PDB file of C-alpha atoms and ligand atoms in Angstrom:
ATOM      1  CA  UNK A   2      27.411 -15.327  38.394  1.00 96.00           C
ATOM      2  CA  UNK A   3      24.960 -13.132  40.303  1.00 98.00           C
ATOM      3  CA  UNK A   4      22.835 -10.578  38.478  1.00 98.00           C
ATOM      4  CA  UNK A   5      20.861  -7.792  40.142  1.00 98.00           C
ATOM      5  CA  UNK A   6      18.026  -6.061  38.309  1.00 98.00           C
ATOM      6  CA  UNK A   7      16.996  -2.764  39.907  1.00 98.00           C
ATOM      7  CA  UNK A   8      13.639  -1.570  38.570  1.00 98.00           C
ATOM      8  CA  UNK A   9      11.328   1.192  39.697  1.00 98.00           C
ATOM      9  CA  UNK A  10       8.080  -0.759  39.264  1.00 97.00           C
ATOM     10  CA  UNK A  11       6.964  -4.365  38.914  1.00 97.00           C
ATOM     11  CA  UNK A  12       6.759  -4.967  35.121  1.00 98.00           C
ATOM     12  CA  UNK A  13       9.775  -2.775  34.219  1.00 98.00           C
ATOM     13  CA  UNK A  14      12.140  -5.716  34.760  1.00 98.00           C
ATOM     14  CA  UNK A  15      10.262  -7.896  32.258  1.00 98.00           C
ATOM     15  CA  UNK A  16       9.694  -5.106  29.738  1.00 98.00           C
ATOM     16  CA  UNK A  17      13.331  -4.017  29.928  1.00 98.00           C
ATOM     17  CA  UNK A  18      15.282  -7.247  30.248  1.00 98.00           C
ATOM     18  CA  UNK A  19      12.930 -10.223  30.642  1.00 98.00           C
ATOM     19  CA  UNK A  20      14.582 -12.045  27.751  1.00 99.00           C
ATOM     20  CA  UNK A  21      18.067 -11.436  29.145  1.00 99.00           C
ATOM     21  CA  UNK A  22      16.942 -12.568  32.622  1.00 99.00           C
ATOM     22  CA  UNK A  23      15.698 -15.865  31.165  1.00 98.00           C
ATOM     23  CA  UNK A  24      19.014 -16.325  29.355  1.00 98.00           C
ATOM     24  CA  UNK A  25      20.927 -15.723  32.583  1.00 98.00           C
ATOM     25  CA  UNK A  26      18.827 -18.200  34.546  1.00 98.00           C
ATOM     26  CA  UNK A  27      19.051 -20.772  31.721  1.00 98.00           C
ATOM     27  CA  UNK A  28      22.839 -20.436  31.974  1.00 98.00           C
ATOM     28  CA  UNK A  29      22.731 -21.094  35.729  1.00 98.00           C
ATOM     29  CA  UNK A  30      23.202 -17.493  36.862  1.00 98.00           C
ATOM     30  CA  UNK A  31      21.389 -16.293  39.982  1.00 98.00           C
ATOM     31  CA  UNK A  32      19.087 -13.367  39.207  1.00 98.00           C
ATOM     32  CA  UNK A  33      17.674 -11.101  41.917  1.00 98.00           C
ATOM     33  CA  UNK A  34      15.080  -8.439  41.089  1.00 98.00           C
ATOM     34  CA  UNK A  35      14.637  -5.419  43.302  1.00 98.00           C
ATOM     35  CA  UNK A  36      11.680  -3.034  42.926  1.00 98.00           C
ATOM     36  CA  UNK A  37      11.932   0.397  44.523  1.00 98.00           C
ATOM     37  CA  UNK A  38       8.339   1.710  44.208  1.00 95.00           C
ATOM     38  CA  UNK A  39       5.056  -0.162  44.137  1.00 83.00           C
ATOM     39  CA  UNK A  40       3.710   1.030  40.763  1.00 83.00           C
ATOM     40  CA  UNK A  41       0.200   1.440  42.127  1.00 86.00           C
ATOM     41  CA  UNK A  42      -0.348   4.109  44.760  1.00 79.00           C
ATOM     42  CA  UNK A  43      -0.013   7.181  42.514  1.00 77.00           C
ATOM     43  CA  UNK A  44      -3.107   6.272  40.537  1.00 71.00           C
ATOM     44  CA  UNK A  45      -5.636   7.440  43.107  1.00 73.00           C
ATOM     45  CA  UNK A  46      -3.842   8.564  46.265  1.00 65.00           C
ATOM     46  CA  UNK A  47      -7.031   8.428  48.391  1.00 70.00           C
ATOM     47  CA  UNK A  48      -8.068   4.920  47.419  1.00 76.00           C
ATOM     48  CA  UNK A  49      -7.376   1.784  49.423  1.00 81.00           C
ATOM     49  CA  UNK A  50      -4.643   0.082  47.443  1.00 86.00           C
ATOM     50  CA  UNK A  51      -4.267  -3.145  49.418  1.00 90.00           C
ATOM     51  CA  UNK A  52      -5.955  -5.376  46.841  1.00 91.00           C
ATOM     52  CA  UNK A  53      -4.229  -3.722  43.881  1.00 90.00           C
ATOM     53  CA  UNK A  54      -0.830  -3.934  45.591  1.00 92.00           C
ATOM     54  CA  UNK A  55      -1.380  -7.611  46.335  1.00 93.00           C
ATOM     55  CA  UNK A  56      -2.293  -8.263  42.693  1.00 95.00           C
ATOM     56  CA  UNK A  57       0.785  -6.400  41.457  1.00 95.00           C
ATOM     57  CA  UNK A  58       3.016  -8.436  43.786  1.00 96.00           C
ATOM     58  CA  UNK A  59       1.402 -11.669  42.682  1.00 97.00           C
ATOM     59  CA  UNK A  60       1.986 -10.649  39.067  1.00 98.00           C
ATOM     60  CA  UNK A  61       5.657  -9.947  39.858  1.00 98.00           C
ATOM     61  CA  UNK A  62       5.998 -13.336  41.556  1.00 98.00           C
ATOM     62  CA  UNK A  63       4.358 -15.122  38.625  1.00 98.00           C
ATOM     63  CA  UNK A  64       6.638 -13.337  36.127  1.00 98.00           C
ATOM     64  CA  UNK A  65       9.660 -14.170  38.289  1.00 98.00           C
ATOM     65  CA  UNK A  66       8.752 -17.868  38.280  1.00 98.00           C
ATOM     66  CA  UNK A  67       8.425 -17.852  34.485  1.00 98.00           C
ATOM     67  CA  UNK A  68      11.832 -16.184  34.094  1.00 98.00           C
ATOM     68  CA  UNK A  69      13.567 -18.258  36.779  1.00 98.00           C
ATOM     69  CA  UNK A  70      14.320 -15.350  39.121  1.00 98.00           C
ATOM     70  CA  UNK A  71      15.780 -16.536  42.440  1.00 98.00           C
ATOM     71  CA  UNK A  72      14.625 -13.723  44.696  1.00 97.00           C
ATOM     72  CA  UNK A  73      12.433 -10.603  44.639  1.00 98.00           C
ATOM     73  CA  UNK A  74      12.707  -7.544  46.898  1.00 97.00           C
ATOM     74  CA  UNK A  75       9.843  -5.055  47.100  1.00 96.00           C
ATOM     75  CA  UNK A  76      10.473  -1.439  48.099  1.00 93.00           C
ATOM     76  CA  UNK A  77       7.823   0.978  49.250  1.00 90.00           C
ATOM     77  CA  UNK A  78       8.987   4.315  47.888  1.00 94.00           C
ATOM     78  CA  UNK A  79       6.157   6.642  46.814  1.00 92.00           C
ATOM     79  CA  UNK A  80       5.023   5.687  43.332  1.00 92.00           C
ATOM     80  CA  UNK A  81       5.671   8.290  40.607  1.00 93.00           C
ATOM     81  CA  UNK A  82       6.975  10.572  43.329  1.00 95.00           C
ATOM     82  CA  UNK A  83      10.459   9.180  43.863  1.00 96.00           C
ATOM     83  CA  UNK A  84      11.725  12.716  43.163  1.00 95.00           C
ATOM     84  CA  UNK A  85      10.331  13.651  46.613  1.00 96.00           C
ATOM     85  CA  UNK A  86      12.671  11.149  48.324  1.00 96.00           C
ATOM     86  CA  UNK A  87      16.292  12.174  48.967  1.00 97.00           C
ATOM     87  CA  UNK A  88      18.586  10.420  46.492  1.00 97.00           C
ATOM     88  CA  UNK A  89      20.754   9.312  49.395  1.00 97.00           C
ATOM     89  CA  UNK A  90      17.886   7.320  50.879  1.00 97.00           C
ATOM     90  CA  UNK A  91      17.185   5.519  47.579  1.00 98.00           C
ATOM     91  CA  UNK A  92      20.885   4.896  46.951  1.00 98.00           C
ATOM     92  CA  UNK A  93      21.305   3.434  50.435  1.00 97.00           C
ATOM     93  CA  UNK A  94      18.528   0.916  49.775  1.00 97.00           C
ATOM     94  CA  UNK A  95      20.262  -0.149  46.553  1.00 98.00           C
ATOM     95  CA  UNK A  96      23.640  -0.177  48.299  1.00 98.00           C
ATOM     96  CA  UNK A  97      22.301  -2.595  50.891  1.00 97.00           C
ATOM     97  CA  UNK A  98      21.128  -4.958  48.143  1.00 97.00           C
ATOM     98  CA  UNK A  99      24.464  -4.679  46.305  1.00 98.00           C
ATOM     99  CA  UNK A 100      26.320  -5.449  49.539  1.00 97.00           C
ATOM    100  CA  UNK A 101      24.182  -8.468  50.399  1.00 97.00           C
ATOM    101  CA  UNK A 102      23.912 -10.049  46.928  1.00 98.00           C
ATOM    102  CA  UNK A 103      27.362  -9.030  45.602  1.00 98.00           C
ATOM    103  CA  UNK A 104      26.257  -8.953  41.935  1.00 98.00           C
ATOM    104  CA  UNK A 105      28.746  -8.791  39.092  1.00 98.00           C
ATOM    105  CA  UNK A 106      26.169  -7.463  36.603  1.00 98.00           C
ATOM    106  CA  UNK A 107      23.474  -4.871  37.318  1.00 98.00           C
ATOM    107  CA  UNK A 108      20.597  -4.003  34.989  1.00 99.00           C
ATOM    108  CA  UNK A 109      18.611  -0.820  35.517  1.00 98.00           C
ATOM    109  CA  UNK A 110      16.673   1.965  33.819  1.00 98.00           C
ATOM    110  CA  UNK A 111      17.925   4.334  31.169  1.00 98.00           C
ATOM    111  CA  UNK A 112      19.004   7.672  32.574  1.00 97.00           C
ATOM    112  CA  UNK A 113      16.629   9.768  30.461  1.00 97.00           C
ATOM    113  CA  UNK A 114      13.292   7.936  30.672  1.00 98.00           C
ATOM    114  CA  UNK A 115      10.158  10.070  30.831  1.00 97.00           C
ATOM    115  CA  UNK A 116       9.102   8.421  34.091  1.00 97.00           C
ATOM    116  CA  UNK A 117      10.623  10.224  37.064  1.00 97.00           C
ATOM    117  CA  UNK A 118      10.944   7.019  39.136  1.00 97.00           C
ATOM    118  CA  UNK A 119      12.966   5.432  36.326  1.00 98.00           C
ATOM    119  CA  UNK A 120      15.369   8.373  36.220  1.00 98.00           C
ATOM    120  CA  UNK A 121      15.711   8.382  39.984  1.00 98.00           C
ATOM    121  CA  UNK A 122      16.362   4.632  40.004  1.00 98.00           C
ATOM    122  CA  UNK A 123      19.171   5.043  37.467  1.00 98.00           C
ATOM    123  CA  UNK A 124      20.802   7.742  39.590  1.00 98.00           C
ATOM    124  CA  UNK A 125      20.488   5.665  42.738  1.00 98.00           C
ATOM    125  CA  UNK A 126      22.084   2.651  41.030  1.00 98.00           C
ATOM    126  CA  UNK A 127      24.994   4.729  39.754  1.00 98.00           C
ATOM    127  CA  UNK A 128      25.489   6.109  43.248  1.00 98.00           C
ATOM    128  CA  UNK A 129      25.215   2.709  44.913  1.00 98.00           C
ATOM    129  CA  UNK A 130      27.569   1.089  42.378  1.00 98.00           C
ATOM    130  CA  UNK A 131      30.385   3.602  42.608  1.00 97.00           C
ATOM    131  CA  UNK A 132      33.492   1.773  41.390  1.00 97.00           C
ATOM    132  CA  UNK A 133      35.313   1.812  44.687  1.00 96.00           C
ATOM    133  CA  UNK A 134      38.027  -0.693  45.583  1.00 97.00           C
ATOM    134  CA  UNK A 135      36.407  -4.030  46.382  1.00 95.00           C
ATOM    135  CA  UNK A 136      33.241  -3.353  44.368  1.00 96.00           C
ATOM    136  CA  UNK A 137      31.829  -6.587  42.913  1.00 98.00           C
ATOM    137  CA  UNK A 138      29.935  -4.817  40.099  1.00 98.00           C
ATOM    138  CA  UNK A 139      31.756  -5.229  36.791  1.00 98.00           C
ATOM    139  CA  UNK A 140      28.964  -4.372  34.357  1.00 98.00           C
ATOM    140  CA  UNK A 141      26.060  -1.912  34.492  1.00 98.00           C
ATOM    141  CA  UNK A 142      23.532  -2.076  31.659  1.00 99.00           C
ATOM    142  CA  UNK A 143      20.628   0.321  31.074  1.00 98.00           C
ATOM    143  CA  UNK A 144      17.521  -1.144  29.452  1.00 98.00           C
ATOM    144  CA  UNK A 145      14.727   0.503  27.492  1.00 98.00           C
ATOM    145  CA  UNK A 146      11.197   0.484  28.900  1.00 98.00           C
ATOM    146  CA  UNK A 147       8.447   0.776  26.278  1.00 97.00           C
ATOM    147  CA  UNK A 148       6.143   3.759  27.034  1.00 96.00           C
ATOM    148  CA  UNK A 149       8.848   5.613  28.938  1.00 96.00           C
ATOM    149  CA  UNK A 150      12.223   5.488  27.169  1.00 96.00           C
ATOM    150  CA  UNK A 151      10.845   6.492  23.760  1.00 96.00           C
ATOM    151  CA  UNK A 152       8.472   9.082  25.274  1.00 96.00           C
ATOM    152  CA  UNK A 153      11.219  11.309  26.669  1.00 95.00           C
ATOM    153  CA  UNK A 154      11.800  14.735  25.141  1.00 94.00           C
ATOM    154  CA  UNK A 155      13.484  14.198  21.781  1.00 92.00           C
ATOM    155  CA  UNK A 156      17.031  15.423  22.194  1.00 93.00           C
ATOM    156  CA  UNK A 157      20.216  13.822  20.851  1.00 92.00           C
ATOM    157  CA  UNK A 158      21.957  13.992  24.219  1.00 93.00           C
ATOM    158  CA  UNK A 159      19.199  12.026  25.949  1.00 94.00           C
ATOM    159  CA  UNK A 160      18.616   9.442  23.210  1.00 95.00           C
ATOM    160  CA  UNK A 161      18.656   5.740  24.019  1.00 97.00           C
ATOM    161  CA  UNK A 162      21.599   4.716  21.849  1.00 97.00           C
ATOM    162  CA  UNK A 163      22.182   0.985  22.354  1.00 98.00           C
ATOM    163  CA  UNK A 164      25.699  -0.396  22.509  1.00 98.00           C
ATOM    164  CA  UNK A 165      24.925  -3.890  23.882  1.00 98.00           C
ATOM    165  CA  UNK A 166      22.553  -6.515  22.507  1.00 98.00           C
ATOM    166  CA  UNK A 167      21.328  -9.776  23.987  1.00 98.00           C
ATOM    167  CA  UNK A 168      19.958 -12.374  21.560  1.00 99.00           C
ATOM    168  CA  UNK A 169      16.550 -13.352  22.955  1.00 98.00           C
ATOM    169  CA  UNK A 170      15.419 -15.529  20.061  1.00 98.00           C
ATOM    170  CA  UNK A 171      15.115 -18.470  22.466  1.00 98.00           C
ATOM    171  CA  UNK A 172      13.546 -16.537  25.355  1.00 98.00           C
ATOM    172  CA  UNK A 173      11.187 -13.998  23.729  1.00 98.00           C
ATOM    173  CA  UNK A 174       8.166 -16.277  24.188  1.00 98.00           C
ATOM    174  CA  UNK A 175       8.929 -16.566  27.907  1.00 98.00           C
ATOM    175  CA  UNK A 176       9.273 -12.793  28.143  1.00 98.00           C
ATOM    176  CA  UNK A 177       5.819 -12.418  26.572  1.00 98.00           C
ATOM    177  CA  UNK A 178       4.402 -15.062  28.925  1.00 98.00           C
ATOM    178  CA  UNK A 179       5.852 -13.155  31.892  1.00 98.00           C
ATOM    179  CA  UNK A 180       4.302  -9.934  30.563  1.00 98.00           C
ATOM    180  CA  UNK A 181       0.951 -11.691  30.370  1.00 98.00           C
ATOM    181  CA  UNK A 182       1.214 -12.154  34.151  1.00 98.00           C
ATOM    182  CA  UNK A 183       1.157  -8.344  34.236  1.00 98.00           C
ATOM    183  CA  UNK A 184      -2.051  -8.220  32.175  1.00 97.00           C
ATOM    184  CA  UNK A 185      -3.350  -5.247  34.197  1.00 95.00           C
ATOM    185  CA  UNK A 186      -0.322  -3.181  33.152  1.00 95.00           C
ATOM    186  CA  UNK A 187      -0.428  -4.126  29.490  1.00 97.00           C
ATOM    187  CA  UNK A 188      -2.393  -2.132  26.923  1.00 98.00           C
ATOM    188  CA  UNK A 189      -3.964  -2.968  23.572  1.00 98.00           C
ATOM    189  CA  UNK A 190      -2.033  -2.467  20.345  1.00 98.00           C
ATOM    190  CA  UNK A 191      -0.792   0.041  19.136  1.00 98.00           C
ATOM    191  CA  UNK A 192       0.255   1.144  22.640  1.00 98.00           C
ATOM    192  CA  UNK A 193       4.033   0.569  23.077  1.00 98.00           C
ATOM    193  CA  UNK A 194       3.240  -1.488  26.195  1.00 98.00           C
ATOM    194  CA  UNK A 195       1.201  -4.039  24.218  1.00 98.00           C
ATOM    195  CA  UNK A 196       2.544  -7.549  23.687  1.00 98.00           C
ATOM    196  CA  UNK A 197       2.556  -6.924  19.925  1.00 98.00           C
ATOM    197  CA  UNK A 198       4.687  -3.790  20.305  1.00 98.00           C
ATOM    198  CA  UNK A 199       7.092  -5.601  22.649  1.00 98.00           C
ATOM    199  CA  UNK A 200       7.459  -8.365  20.049  1.00 98.00           C
ATOM    200  CA  UNK A 201       7.957  -5.819  17.260  1.00 98.00           C
ATOM    201  CA  UNK A 202      10.633  -4.026  19.268  1.00 98.00           C
ATOM    202  CA  UNK A 203      12.434  -7.306  20.025  1.00 98.00           C
ATOM    203  CA  UNK A 204      12.436  -8.241  16.329  1.00 98.00           C
ATOM    204  CA  UNK A 205      13.536  -4.751  15.286  1.00 98.00           C
ATOM    205  CA  UNK A 206      16.382  -4.713  17.822  1.00 98.00           C
ATOM    206  CA  UNK A 207      17.319  -8.196  16.654  1.00 98.00           C
ATOM    207  CA  UNK A 208      17.268  -7.230  12.986  1.00 98.00           C
ATOM    208  CA  UNK A 209      19.665  -4.352  13.607  1.00 98.00           C
ATOM    209  CA  UNK A 210      22.292  -6.881  14.712  1.00 98.00           C
ATOM    210  CA  UNK A 211      21.444  -9.779  12.422  1.00 98.00           C
ATOM    211  CA  UNK A 212      19.388 -11.776  14.913  1.00 98.00           C
ATOM    212  CA  UNK A 213      15.778 -12.941  15.037  1.00 98.00           C
ATOM    213  CA  UNK A 214      15.104 -11.060  18.313  1.00 99.00           C
ATOM    214  CA  UNK A 215      17.156  -9.066  20.791  1.00 99.00           C
ATOM    215  CA  UNK A 216      17.020  -6.763  23.762  1.00 99.00           C
ATOM    216  CA  UNK A 217      19.083  -3.609  23.455  1.00 98.00           C
ATOM    217  CA  UNK A 218      21.021  -1.923  26.256  1.00 98.00           C
ATOM    218  CA  UNK A 219      23.297   1.007  26.846  1.00 98.00           C
ATOM    219  CA  UNK A 220      26.510  -0.192  28.437  1.00 98.00           C
ATOM    220  CA  UNK A 221      26.856   2.267  31.273  1.00 98.00           C
ATOM    221  CA  UNK A 222      30.084   0.891  32.738  1.00 98.00           C
ATOM    222  CA  UNK A 223      32.214  -2.199  32.357  1.00 98.00           C
ATOM    223  CA  UNK A 224      35.303  -3.025  34.368  1.00 97.00           C
ATOM    224  CA  UNK A 225      37.224  -6.185  33.550  1.00 95.00           C
TER     225      UNK A 225
HETATM  226 ZN1   ZN B 308       8.083   1.811  35.509  1.00 78.99          ZN
END
């Protein structure tokens, strides 16, 4: 089985579904991770970002090794400004990846995250994975990204309401190890993007379904 993870920034894939990725690769599935923006250049648009970009890529590669990811693709869309890029252009990039990897399962961002790149990524994935005849994509799952999903405007229609859980009791430690590769992106407790908060969330999601630890998803579409 081939799995495609489409994330806006390097670290979102591990925060959102690192435990599920490790379970897929343990089971022999091929996992490809595609990043659409670099996660760096919005911080100080006038600065020279070469070194920071290289570090972020190295972090992504280290995390991918820990999780067993087969291939990484790096996009160069403008960070935190993906709303300035036509949706068609973003969707075409995703479409190309879907055509070349032919995934059956796609993981991506929740539709209502606070981060504009996350929202744009979700839209692009839904556009690229239109259920046309011959489409390989059977399952689309939206993950939660600490410090973006729970920071959206509180509104029942935009709530992250999970319908799909993956037991990550056996892979949570690897997820945390992969997040440690992204040390520059992590924050001290009690920030939601701290390793402690990620562990707490995993145990909370697990406890809601009778498991030690879990990742929660919104099943966006499933065709069987
Ligand atoms: Zn992100």
